[in-house]
Amino acid sequence: MADISGRTGFLWGRIIMAKQINVFFVTLVLLIGVCVLFFVFDAEYLSKRIHWMVPVVAGVLLTFTLLFLFRTSFSDPGILPRATGDEALFNDRGADNNVDYTQNTGNFRNPPRTKDVVVNGQTVKLKYCFTCKIFRPPRASHCSMCDNCIERFDHHCPWVGNCVGKRNYRYFYLMIVTITVLLHLYPRF
């Protein structure tokens, strides 16, 4: 199995989240707290004065917002596996074909910071990550909070307690959209 251990929590092999989860719980309390205040104080008034569907729509939007929040928070953002011991040794030794990697001679050069690779006739520049000991694909970056390289890294979001990358970007975007629509339902005084 590939090594994707950084400072990322794995629960039962299905939930991936950064170790700094305190802000995630603040996000939950704020989101649920504001919605509880809405349902306690405003929902009855709005259902009588505007339309009875306003609280129903707010409840549905809250459900979808929480669903997308949990999906963003607990899913793999696109963690790239770290190099195995042999791969790391191969990269650290400078990728010389004539070197016996089982011998620990100690004289090796640092790996190059970039490597040009031809993909479908196009030259692509890969950057080397000294922490993960891999050449990262384009748009991948190393997250200092999670200590992992993330494919199509957008940012580390402390509000969801996870990085936003290739595999959870759509859920993050849908969470932002549903939160925006949900906040526009609340009356402005």
PDB file of C-alpha atoms in Angstrom:
ATOM      1  CA  MET A   1       0.000   0.000   0.000  1.00  0.00           C
ATOM      2  CA  ALA A   2       1.238   3.469  -0.851  1.00  0.00           C
ATOM      3  CA  ASP A   3       2.459   5.671   1.965  1.00  0.00           C
ATOM      4  CA  ILE A   4       0.258   8.756   2.240  1.00  0.00           C
ATOM      5  CA  SER A   5       0.996   9.462   5.858  1.00  0.00           C
ATOM      6  CA  GLY A   6       1.540  13.072   6.658  1.00  0.00           C
ATOM      7  CA  ARG A   7      -0.190  14.959   9.397  1.00  0.00           C
ATOM      8  CA  THR A   8      -3.516  13.657   8.119  1.00  0.00           C
ATOM      9  CA  GLY A   9      -5.905  11.672  10.280  1.00  0.00           C
ATOM     10  CA  PHE A  10      -7.250   8.399   8.969  1.00  0.00           C
ATOM     11  CA  LEU A  11     -10.237   6.888  10.748  1.00  0.00           C
ATOM     12  CA  TRP A  12     -11.102   3.342   9.704  1.00  0.00           C
ATOM     13  CA  GLY A  13      -9.380   3.984   6.374  1.00  0.00           C
ATOM     14  CA  ARG A  14     -12.300   6.081   5.094  1.00  0.00           C
ATOM     15  CA  ILE A  15     -12.100   9.489   6.778  1.00  0.00           C
ATOM     16  CA  ILE A  16      -9.215  11.761   5.874  1.00  0.00           C
ATOM     17  CA  MET A  17      -8.830  14.994   7.790  1.00  0.00           C
ATOM     18  CA  ALA A  18      -6.025  17.240   8.985  1.00  0.00           C
ATOM     19  CA  LYS A  19      -4.989  17.060  12.615  1.00  0.00           C
ATOM     20  CA  GLN A  20      -6.166  20.638  13.280  1.00  0.00           C
ATOM     21  CA  ILE A  21      -9.890  19.912  13.540  1.00  0.00           C
ATOM     22  CA  ASN A  22     -10.826  22.544  16.146  1.00  0.00           C
ATOM     23  CA  VAL A  23     -11.883  25.114  13.538  1.00  0.00           C
ATOM     24  CA  PHE A  24     -14.012  22.457  11.817  1.00  0.00           C
ATOM     25  CA  PHE A  25     -16.052  22.103  15.008  1.00  0.00           C
ATOM     26  CA  VAL A  26     -16.371  25.898  15.213  1.00  0.00           C
ATOM     27  CA  THR A  27     -17.711  25.807  11.642  1.00  0.00           C
ATOM     28  CA  LEU A  28     -20.297  23.204  12.635  1.00  0.00           C
ATOM     29  CA  VAL A  29     -21.390  25.170  15.709  1.00  0.00           C
ATOM     30  CA  LEU A  30     -21.690  28.423  13.745  1.00  0.00           C
ATOM     31  CA  LEU A  31     -23.589  26.862  10.861  1.00  0.00           C
ATOM     32  CA  ILE A  32     -25.995  24.851  12.989  1.00  0.00           C
ATOM     33  CA  GLY A  33     -26.322  27.629  15.594  1.00  0.00           C
ATOM     34  CA  VAL A  34     -27.363  30.263  13.055  1.00  0.00           C
ATOM     35  CA  CYS A  35     -29.857  27.865  11.501  1.00  0.00           C
ATOM     36  CA  VAL A  36     -31.333  26.960  14.893  1.00  0.00           C
ATOM     37  CA  LEU A  37     -31.785  30.676  15.633  1.00  0.00           C
ATOM     38  CA  PHE A  38     -33.478  31.066  12.258  1.00  0.00           C
ATOM     39  CA  PHE A  39     -35.891  28.190  12.882  1.00  0.00           C
ATOM     40  CA  VAL A  40     -36.670  29.318  16.450  1.00  0.00           C
ATOM     41  CA  PHE A  41     -37.197  33.027  15.806  1.00  0.00           C
ATOM     42  CA  ASP A  42     -37.819  33.685  12.103  1.00  0.00           C
ATOM     43  CA  ALA A  43     -39.222  30.570  10.444  1.00  0.00           C
ATOM     44  CA  GLU A  44     -42.749  30.857  11.830  1.00  0.00           C
ATOM     45  CA  TYR A  45     -43.028  34.522  10.907  1.00  0.00           C
ATOM     46  CA  LEU A  46     -41.693  33.929   7.374  1.00  0.00           C
ATOM     47  CA  SER A  47     -43.958  30.923   6.823  1.00  0.00           C
ATOM     48  CA  LYS A  48     -47.027  33.019   7.678  1.00  0.00           C
ATOM     49  CA  ARG A  49     -46.046  36.286   5.984  1.00  0.00           C
ATOM     50  CA  ILE A  50     -44.183  35.130   2.853  1.00  0.00           C
ATOM     51  CA  HIS A  51     -44.769  31.443   2.099  1.00  0.00           C
ATOM     52  CA  TRP A  52     -44.912  28.208   4.040  1.00  0.00           C
ATOM     53  CA  MET A  53     -42.090  26.778   1.885  1.00  0.00           C
ATOM     54  CA  VAL A  54     -39.410  29.185   3.198  1.00  0.00           C
ATOM     55  CA  PRO A  55     -38.583  27.063   6.289  1.00  0.00           C
ATOM     56  CA  VAL A  56     -38.777  23.876   4.212  1.00  0.00           C
ATOM     57  CA  VAL A  57     -36.321  25.251   1.651  1.00  0.00           C
ATOM     58  CA  ALA A  58     -34.053  26.438   4.484  1.00  0.00           C
ATOM     59  CA  GLY A  59     -34.114  22.952   6.013  1.00  0.00           C
ATOM     60  CA  VAL A  60     -33.284  21.311   2.688  1.00  0.00           C
ATOM     61  CA  LEU A  61     -30.452  23.780   2.042  1.00  0.00           C
ATOM     62  CA  LEU A  62     -29.081  23.208   5.553  1.00  0.00           C
ATOM     63  CA  THR A  63     -29.126  19.455   4.944  1.00  0.00           C
ATOM     64  CA  PHE A  64     -27.262  19.823   1.644  1.00  0.00           C
ATOM     65  CA  THR A  65     -24.784  22.279   3.181  1.00  0.00           C
ATOM     66  CA  LEU A  66     -23.962  19.859   5.987  1.00  0.00           C
ATOM     67  CA  LEU A  67     -23.741  16.968   3.522  1.00  0.00           C
ATOM     68  CA  PHE A  68     -21.270  18.857   1.309  1.00  0.00           C
ATOM     69  CA  LEU A  69     -19.326  20.083   4.355  1.00  0.00           C
ATOM     70  CA  PHE A  70     -18.860  16.526   5.634  1.00  0.00           C
ATOM     71  CA  ARG A  71     -18.053  15.258   2.151  1.00  0.00           C
ATOM     72  CA  THR A  72     -15.403  17.969   1.693  1.00  0.00           C
ATOM     73  CA  SER A  73     -13.962  17.481   5.152  1.00  0.00           C
ATOM     74  CA  PHE A  74     -13.781  13.704   5.246  1.00  0.00           C
ATOM     75  CA  SER A  75     -12.765  12.870   1.667  1.00  0.00           C
ATOM     76  CA  ASP A  76      -9.354  12.501   0.098  1.00  0.00           C
ATOM     77  CA  PRO A  77      -8.392  15.814  -1.552  1.00  0.00           C
ATOM     78  CA  GLY A  78      -6.018  14.069  -3.957  1.00  0.00           C
ATOM     79  CA  ILE A  79      -3.079  13.041  -1.789  1.00  0.00           C
ATOM     80  CA  LEU A  80      -0.146  11.833  -3.862  1.00  0.00           C
ATOM     81  CA  PRO A  81       1.608   8.805  -2.364  1.00  0.00           C
ATOM     82  CA  ARG A  82       5.092   9.359  -1.010  1.00  0.00           C
ATOM     83  CA  ALA A  83       8.033   7.605  -2.574  1.00  0.00           C
ATOM     84  CA  THR A  84       8.907   4.162  -1.237  1.00  0.00           C
ATOM     85  CA  GLY A  85      12.343   3.645   0.246  1.00  0.00           C
ATOM     86  CA  ASP A  86      13.811   2.421  -3.037  1.00  0.00           C
ATOM     87  CA  GLU A  87      12.229   5.236  -5.048  1.00  0.00           C
ATOM     88  CA  ALA A  88      13.453   7.849  -2.582  1.00  0.00           C
ATOM     89  CA  LEU A  89      16.946   6.373  -2.665  1.00  0.00           C
ATOM     90  CA  PHE A  90      16.850   6.341  -6.483  1.00  0.00           C
ATOM     91  CA  ASN A  91      15.819  10.032  -6.585  1.00  0.00           C
ATOM     92  CA  ASP A  92      18.280  11.057  -3.853  1.00  0.00           C
ATOM     93  CA  ARG A  93      21.172   9.387  -5.630  1.00  0.00           C
ATOM     94  CA  GLY A  94      20.480  11.429  -8.731  1.00  0.00           C
ATOM     95  CA  ALA A  95      18.929   8.704 -10.891  1.00  0.00           C
ATOM     96  CA  ASP A  96      22.234   7.265 -12.091  1.00  0.00           C
ATOM     97  CA  ASN A  97      21.677   4.007 -13.940  1.00  0.00           C
ATOM     98  CA  ASN A  98      25.105   2.585 -13.035  1.00  0.00           C
ATOM     99  CA  VAL A  99      24.742   2.879  -9.254  1.00  0.00           C
ATOM    100  CA  ASP A 100      24.026  -0.082  -6.988  1.00  0.00           C
ATOM    101  CA  TYR A 101      21.372   1.329  -4.639  1.00  0.00           C
ATOM    102  CA  THR A 102      21.759  -1.459  -2.123  1.00  0.00           C
ATOM    103  CA  GLN A 103      25.228  -0.158  -1.219  1.00  0.00           C
ATOM    104  CA  ASN A 104      25.195   2.819   1.102  1.00  0.00           C
ATOM    105  CA  THR A 105      28.311   4.625  -0.085  1.00  0.00           C
ATOM    106  CA  GLY A 106      27.179   8.057   1.061  1.00  0.00           C
ATOM    107  CA  ASN A 107      28.457   9.956  -2.004  1.00  0.00           C
ATOM    108  CA  PHE A 108      25.440  11.098  -3.955  1.00  0.00           C
ATOM    109  CA  ARG A 109      24.180  14.402  -5.253  1.00  0.00           C
ATOM    110  CA  ASN A 110      20.912  16.108  -4.476  1.00  0.00           C
ATOM    111  CA  PRO A 111      18.107  15.383  -6.956  1.00  0.00           C
ATOM    112  CA  PRO A 112      17.371  18.085  -9.527  1.00  0.00           C
ATOM    113  CA  ARG A 113      14.626  20.503  -8.562  1.00  0.00           C
ATOM    114  CA  THR A 114      12.799  19.972 -11.858  1.00  0.00           C
ATOM    115  CA  LYS A 115      12.555  17.281 -14.485  1.00  0.00           C
ATOM    116  CA  ASP A 116      11.264  17.644 -18.045  1.00  0.00           C
ATOM    117  CA  VAL A 117       8.934  14.867 -19.201  1.00  0.00           C
ATOM    118  CA  VAL A 118       7.293  14.545 -22.615  1.00  0.00           C
ATOM    119  CA  VAL A 119       3.557  13.752 -22.429  1.00  0.00           C
ATOM    120  CA  ASN A 120       1.575  13.485 -25.689  1.00  0.00           C
ATOM    121  CA  GLY A 121       4.265  15.418 -27.528  1.00  0.00           C
ATOM    122  CA  GLN A 122       4.260  18.263 -24.979  1.00  0.00           C
ATOM    123  CA  THR A 123       7.140  18.924 -22.606  1.00  0.00           C
ATOM    124  CA  VAL A 124       5.928  19.106 -19.013  1.00  0.00           C
ATOM    125  CA  LYS A 125       8.109  20.368 -16.163  1.00  0.00           C
ATOM    126  CA  LEU A 126       7.772  18.346 -12.945  1.00  0.00           C
ATOM    127  CA  LYS A 127       8.908  19.850  -9.644  1.00  0.00           C
ATOM    128  CA  TYR A 128      10.597  17.751  -6.965  1.00  0.00           C
ATOM    129  CA  CYS A 129       9.199  17.641  -3.429  1.00  0.00           C
ATOM    130  CA  PHE A 130      12.008  17.127  -0.932  1.00  0.00           C
ATOM    131  CA  THR A 131       9.565  16.082   1.802  1.00  0.00           C
ATOM    132  CA  CYS A 132       7.652  13.425  -0.141  1.00  0.00           C
ATOM    133  CA  LYS A 133      10.658  12.522  -2.325  1.00  0.00           C
ATOM    134  CA  ILE A 134       8.600  12.555  -5.540  1.00  0.00           C
ATOM    135  CA  PHE A 135       8.389  14.567  -8.728  1.00  0.00           C
ATOM    136  CA  ARG A 136       4.990  16.255  -8.524  1.00  0.00           C
ATOM    137  CA  PRO A 137       2.663  16.574 -11.527  1.00  0.00           C
ATOM    138  CA  PRO A 138       1.678  20.084 -12.678  1.00  0.00           C
ATOM    139  CA  ARG A 139      -0.646  22.011 -10.317  1.00  0.00           C
ATOM    140  CA  ALA A 140       0.273  19.704  -7.441  1.00  0.00           C
ATOM    141  CA  SER A 141       1.694  21.334  -4.363  1.00  0.00           C
ATOM    142  CA  HIS A 142       2.862  20.368  -0.891  1.00  0.00           C
ATOM    143  CA  CYS A 143       0.540  21.430   1.945  1.00  0.00           C
ATOM    144  CA  SER A 144       2.487  22.441   5.014  1.00  0.00           C
ATOM    145  CA  MET A 145      -0.528  21.876   7.277  1.00  0.00           C
ATOM    146  CA  CYS A 146      -1.247  18.305   6.128  1.00  0.00           C
ATOM    147  CA  ASP A 147       2.363  17.495   5.183  1.00  0.00           C
ATOM    148  CA  ASN A 148       1.243  15.850   1.937  1.00  0.00           C
ATOM    149  CA  CYS A 149       1.485  16.635  -1.759  1.00  0.00           C
ATOM    150  CA  ILE A 150      -2.003  17.305  -3.128  1.00  0.00           C
ATOM    151  CA  GLU A 151      -2.987  16.886  -6.766  1.00  0.00           C
ATOM    152  CA  ARG A 152      -4.498  20.090  -8.214  1.00  0.00           C
ATOM    153  CA  PHE A 153      -4.005  21.796  -4.861  1.00  0.00           C
ATOM    154  CA  ASP A 154      -6.253  24.823  -4.378  1.00  0.00           C
ATOM    155  CA  HIS A 155      -5.766  25.676  -0.695  1.00  0.00           C
ATOM    156  CA  HIS A 156      -5.864  24.285   2.823  1.00  0.00           C
ATOM    157  CA  CYS A 157      -9.176  25.335   4.314  1.00  0.00           C
ATOM    158  CA  PRO A 158      -9.173  25.359   8.115  1.00  0.00           C
ATOM    159  CA  TRP A 159     -12.971  25.815   8.127  1.00  0.00           C
ATOM    160  CA  VAL A 160     -13.448  22.351   6.670  1.00  0.00           C
ATOM    161  CA  GLY A 161     -10.296  20.936   8.277  1.00  0.00           C
ATOM    162  CA  ASN A 162      -8.871  19.600   5.027  1.00  0.00           C
ATOM    163  CA  CYS A 163      -7.122  20.581   1.834  1.00  0.00           C
ATOM    164  CA  VAL A 164      -9.184  21.406  -1.224  1.00  0.00           C
ATOM    165  CA  GLY A 165      -7.830  19.568  -4.239  1.00  0.00           C
ATOM    166  CA  LYS A 166      -8.723  17.446  -7.236  1.00  0.00           C
ATOM    167  CA  ARG A 167     -10.952  14.902  -5.489  1.00  0.00           C
ATOM    168  CA  ASN A 168     -13.005  17.154  -3.201  1.00  0.00           C
ATOM    169  CA  TYR A 169     -13.107  20.482  -5.050  1.00  0.00           C
ATOM    170  CA  ARG A 170     -16.642  19.945  -6.424  1.00  0.00           C
ATOM    171  CA  TYR A 171     -18.023  19.251  -2.919  1.00  0.00           C
ATOM    172  CA  PHE A 172     -16.291  22.369  -1.571  1.00  0.00           C
ATOM    173  CA  TYR A 173     -17.762  24.465  -4.383  1.00  0.00           C
ATOM    174  CA  LEU A 174     -21.263  23.040  -3.829  1.00  0.00           C
ATOM    175  CA  MET A 175     -20.937  23.718  -0.087  1.00  0.00           C
ATOM    176  CA  ILE A 176     -20.066  27.374  -0.787  1.00  0.00           C
ATOM    177  CA  VAL A 177     -23.001  27.702  -3.199  1.00  0.00           C
ATOM    178  CA  THR A 178     -25.521  26.184  -0.760  1.00  0.00           C
ATOM    179  CA  ILE A 179     -24.220  28.321   2.124  1.00  0.00           C
ATOM    180  CA  THR A 180     -24.593  31.435  -0.045  1.00  0.00           C
ATOM    181  CA  VAL A 181     -28.166  30.567  -1.028  1.00  0.00           C
ATOM    182  CA  LEU A 182     -28.979  29.640   2.566  1.00  0.00           C
ATOM    183  CA  LEU A 183     -27.692  32.971   3.872  1.00  0.00           C
ATOM    184  CA  HIS A 184     -29.782  34.867   1.305  1.00  0.00           C
ATOM    185  CA  LEU A 185     -32.945  33.280   2.745  1.00  0.00           C
ATOM    186  CA  TYR A 186     -32.422  34.975   6.087  1.00  0.00           C
ATOM    187  CA  PRO A 187     -34.302  38.240   6.456  1.00  0.00           C
ATOM    188  CA  ARG A 188     -32.299  41.456   6.398  1.00  0.00           C
ATOM    189  CA  PHE A 189     -33.232  43.945   9.075  1.00  0.00           C
TER     190      PHE A 189
END
